[in-house]
Amino acid sequence: MTDEAFTPGLTAGGGGAAALRATEYDNPVAGVFDDVEQVPGAAKPDPILVADGVVKTFGGLTAVDVAHLEIQRGAITALIGPNGAGKTTFFNLLTGFDRPDRGSVSLEGEDISRVAPHRLARRGMVRTFQLTKALSRMTVVDNMKLGATGQRGESIWRSLLGPLWSAQESEVGERAEELLDRFNMSHMADEFAGTLSGGQRKLIEMARALMTDPKLVMLDEPMAGVNPALTQSLLGHVKGLRAEGRSVIFVEHDMDVVRDISDWVVVMAEGQIIAEGTPDSIGKNQAVVDAYLGQHHDQDLSVESPAGGSSDEVGESDG
Amino acid sequence: MDWGFIFERVMTAAIGPEVIVFALAAIGLNVQFGYAGLLNFGQVGFMAAGAYGVGMAVYWLNISFWWGIGLGLVYATVLAMLLGVPTLRLRADYLAIVTIASSETIRLFVRWRGNSGRTGASEGIGEFARPFYDLNPFDNAARYQFGPFNFLGRDLWVVLVGWILVAIALLLVWQWMRSPWGRALKAIREDEDAARALGKNSYVYKLQALLIGGLIASVAGMLQVIQKAAVQPDTFNPVITFMIWTILILGGPGRVWSPVVGSMIYWSLIVFLENVLRQLPPGTRSTLESTIKLSDFNISQFRFILVGLGLILLARYRPQGIFGSREEMALDDR
Amino acid sequence: MVAQGQRDVSGERRIWDGSASRVRIARLMLGLLMSALAAVGVLAIAERAAASEGEQTIFGVISFTSEESNERVPIEGVEITVEGVGSVTTDGDGAFSIPVEPGEYTVSIDPATLPPGTSLRDLDRVELSALVEPGRDQRVLFAVVAGEEGFTDTSGGISLRRVAQLVANGLKDGLYLAMAAIGLSLIFGTTGLTNFAHAEMVTWGMLSTYFFNFYGLAGVIGFLAPLPGPFGDGVPVVFAVVFGAISGGVLGWLINRVLFKGARRAGVALLSQMLMTIGLSILMRYLMLYFFRGGPRQYLEYTAQRAVSIGPIQLTPKDMIAMALSVVILTGVGLYLQRTKMGKAMRAVSDNRELAESTGIDVERVISNVWVAGAALAATAGAFYGLTTVRWDFGFRILLLMFAAVVLGGLGTAYGAFMGALLVGLSISLSTLFIDAELKNMVALLVLVVVLLFRPQGLFGRPERIG
């Protein structure tokens, strides 16, 4: 798909929502949310991830206090909220990078609140980071190969005997090349990841995450700092994940993006979930508007103003 | 000034026992820092572990010198666990703090008089390495000259065994670092959280790297005391660790060969400088004595002063080593 | 929003601009030192009149023959007292020396300070008399043997008196350590840099105090030597300490200015900066060895003072005064951090550098001041430690203790460093109730490891936030 993403000449000017090719992938979960009540903590037909009473405090300050949250399997769920709402902290708690003071998180019915992050990755839950973590002094293809789980050559003893892992290594290499191809990065394969642009780093991070063959992909601000053309390419890839049957949770600020690709939106403010609903309805929710206004946030809920623009008109978010 | 003599000294030193010992220790540090990004500031502690392993086996346990090699490796393993288990889950600085603290503590502990029956306290241990020299195919006491190299028979034996050990260590490191294990290790160096998110148990990898590096350094320590034929607590001065660091950064961390190259450059420079200073014409010498207080004692301090200066300049301007490319340096965003 | 932020910045800048804050910190330091100086000055002059310095010394080595190795083993930390002059403890080589004027003296050894497993050979030779003739140093011999058969060491156990004494000693070490460690913690807090060269600041303070004590401000520059003190001639320890502290501050400023400010600006990685501090530490340490040589030395005055009894505790007046001064200085530092604008800025930068920067604090100026203040405090600690012995590698010897203190208290906070230092000082001192004094510093490593295992953020630190 979108080969032109890397070709500067074909960059769609402005990056308006209209340019998105929403129809390229089918939506396997279309209609699933029709019967779901649009309130915080709403029960979903088939949740893959459930958080219950998750609380985290830092020096007396409650960063996260989520009573109940269910994430629907196979859908794209957006997690939004003003700055300092605790989205990233919540992400860290869900992915094992931080431990909650109280409460539990379960993945497909199994409690994972005490499970180390690397084990979660092996269980099919993978995440990316807000500040992209390209492994600078490794090549792009090495970045990709790293993502594969269950590599025999990753054991300290077996690694010494090449024949034990070389066959698997070439398999991993093939998969890496396929994915790079899909993400239009084949031509960069042997470059150091540190030489990539910000957007390319986001792409490689997502591609690398897919090497783990995850059931649930958690993207922390996948579009932050990415130019509009690449944003669309990234959006396409996210929808591609859903089409493959993977579940996606992502943190995002840009309401255009949220409205375009998400099936369900969860809004956090001051560590709590204040609203849940479909992307169309969420902008009309008074609690959401109040939260964004009350924070004097510098993010963009309105359709018209481009990202990063004046934020004094925040309250005019519509649906 | 006898330049021929100085040349012979420098050439001999460039492949001599000290280069080997420090190259081995730096290969260990390269695994830890160059590939895994671990700040081990107590490498000399691992050298001491190996050295006291062979020494104490003979002196304390009255068992064979050869068992002592095993004992040294066990000591190094225990040390790696003691240092790594509490710190490797935490930010990198903590390993640095604990290791720098440990190496001096180890030195004080082995020289404690309460340990005189086990470690020989401040006197140390002598007479333990005979079995090693019994295997020497060369005449221990004879001098051997080939080209500009000039070794005593016993040293030649140490040098021969030493370079074989260096070759083995380099081969191991090369194979490890081209394997998926090495790839995961490098990923942890670049960004630990990214590696964890991708299913790599960074804690275990870091412990393994600390252990491997420590074991290689303990072999370096064994070789050192075998060559000196004595285990002395004050050989394991904490500043040795930073000579090893200087050597590694000189050669460029994260490359297989750099410890050997760095060690050769470092020792050639030191030997050259010290020999020149010792052979200064009397006029120059007395001028330096009166202006900068040069003395025989002070000449032996020069190497440390150079290490300090070298580390500052290397870390500031060439953290990728003197052969490292500027490009690669620009990628270093740690 | 953005414009509003800009206005805030420029508004705040006005406060931070100009030299106001620099003047303020200089004034504060000067004030602190001056008040300290005035206090000690009075006492010192009286002291000097009372105890005139001797020409000769009473000296000796305390050691015993090890049963295992059949070799002489020196004993550190044994207290030797010359009646009417004062007491000293033996150094790492078991040696002691006490300057005296010619005359007849009673020299005694405190058997309680002998390590477990050793004792005096002759019970009645706890006190010896020594005749010191003009122009001849007098050696005294105390025969110590392994085993308990000689002197039954009653005070080797846990007695109230011993515990009280150890608490006092621990408090003393803790106070000095706190001064040494605060700068380490603040530099880490404001720049994220673990400064391994901070220990050398302590040594620097100690050696420069020694230098000023012997040579004055310019005594080594040949043609200035004939000038009177404080230029050509040595100054009393009291003033030398002040000069030492100031020289520490100057060095701190210089190091930041020459090495680390540029490195920060050039974006040198923190890790490389850390290696730079190690290089600096080694460079300084061996330059000091180069010029100072290896042997221990002592200031010109107060080398041997008679300890004064306060209840069960015995302390020398110099220690008491230095301890009192430490309390004054540490209180001053606390007030400074709590009350003054610059102090608050230091804490703000420590807490959250980006946030502090966005509120208009000139972070570079704060960092510079932290270096000056931290180094001056460390130098002062060094000068106080030097009242016992002056050594070229003293700072490195207590580096472990400094890190233990800072980690125990929680990296990055001054209060944490202070509490951590007191706890480390006390636990090390009290550990000698149970273990050999020679091994007491290992306790610090143990503390360090245990803290990192169970409470890595330190006793007073907050857990770190990820992401």
Short mmCIF file of N, CA and C in Angstrom, two decimals, chain A residues 17 35 51 53 69-70 79 84 111 120 125 164 193-194 210 217 230 250-251 265 275 317:
data_model
loop_
_atom_site.label_atom_id
_atom_site.label_comp_id
_atom_site.label_asym_id
_atom_site.label_seq_id
_atom_site.Cartn_x
_atom_site.Cartn_y
_atom_site.Cartn_z
N ALA A 17 -8.35 15.32 7.01
CA ALA A 17 -8.94 14.00 7.26
C ALA A 17 -9.52 13.41 5.98
N ASP A 35 -24.25 -2.11 20.82
CA ASP A 35 -25.04 -2.34 22.02
C ASP A 35 -24.31 -1.97 23.31
N ALA A 51 -8.91 -3.96 33.06
CA ALA A 51 -8.25 -3.33 34.21
C ALA A 51 -9.29 -3.12 35.30
N GLY A 53 -9.83 -1.53 39.19
CA GLY A 53 -9.39 -0.82 40.39
C GLY A 53 -7.91 -0.49 40.41
N LEU A 69 -12.05 -0.96 33.36
CA LEU A 69 -11.94 -0.70 31.92
C LEU A 69 -11.81 -2.01 31.18
N GLU A 70 -12.61 -2.15 30.12
CA GLU A 70 -12.51 -3.33 29.26
C GLU A 70 -12.14 -2.88 27.86
N LEU A 79 -7.08 6.01 23.41
CA LEU A 79 -7.04 6.53 24.79
C LEU A 79 -6.64 7.99 24.68
N GLY A 84 -1.05 15.28 31.19
CA GLY A 84 -1.00 14.98 32.62
C GLY A 84 -2.20 14.19 33.09
N ASP A 111 -4.49 -12.91 35.08
CA ASP A 111 -3.98 -11.74 35.78
C ASP A 111 -2.55 -11.45 35.33
N LEU A 120 5.12 -10.34 29.05
CA LEU A 120 3.90 -9.90 28.37
C LEU A 120 4.11 -9.91 26.86
N MET A 125 1.43 -9.36 23.88
CA MET A 125 1.05 -7.98 24.14
C MET A 125 2.32 -7.14 23.95
N LEU A 164 22.88 -24.32 15.54
CA LEU A 164 21.67 -24.48 16.33
C LEU A 164 20.64 -23.39 16.03
N ALA A 193 19.81 2.63 12.54
CA ALA A 193 18.50 3.18 12.88
C ALA A 193 18.62 4.63 13.35
N GLY A 194 19.79 4.98 13.88
CA GLY A 194 19.98 6.35 14.36
C GLY A 194 19.93 7.39 13.26
N LEU A 210 5.59 -5.68 15.44
CA LEU A 210 4.84 -6.74 14.76
C LEU A 210 5.64 -8.03 14.63
N VAL A 217 -1.67 -4.77 20.34
CA VAL A 217 -0.61 -3.80 20.09
C VAL A 217 -0.97 -2.52 20.82
N LEU A 230 3.25 10.97 6.24
CA LEU A 230 3.61 9.73 6.92
C LEU A 230 2.51 9.32 7.90
N PHE A 250 -4.32 2.78 21.36
CA PHE A 250 -3.33 3.82 21.13
C PHE A 250 -3.68 5.12 21.85
N VAL A 251 -2.63 5.81 22.27
CA VAL A 251 -2.78 7.11 22.90
C VAL A 251 -2.62 8.14 21.81
N VAL A 265 -13.49 5.06 21.96
CA VAL A 265 -12.62 6.06 22.55
C VAL A 265 -12.78 6.05 24.08
N ALA A 275 -14.93 9.22 30.49
CA ALA A 275 -15.94 8.93 29.47
C ALA A 275 -15.46 7.81 28.57
N SER A 317 -14.75 21.99 20.42
CA SER A 317 -14.73 20.65 19.84
C SER A 317 -16.15 20.22 19.50
#
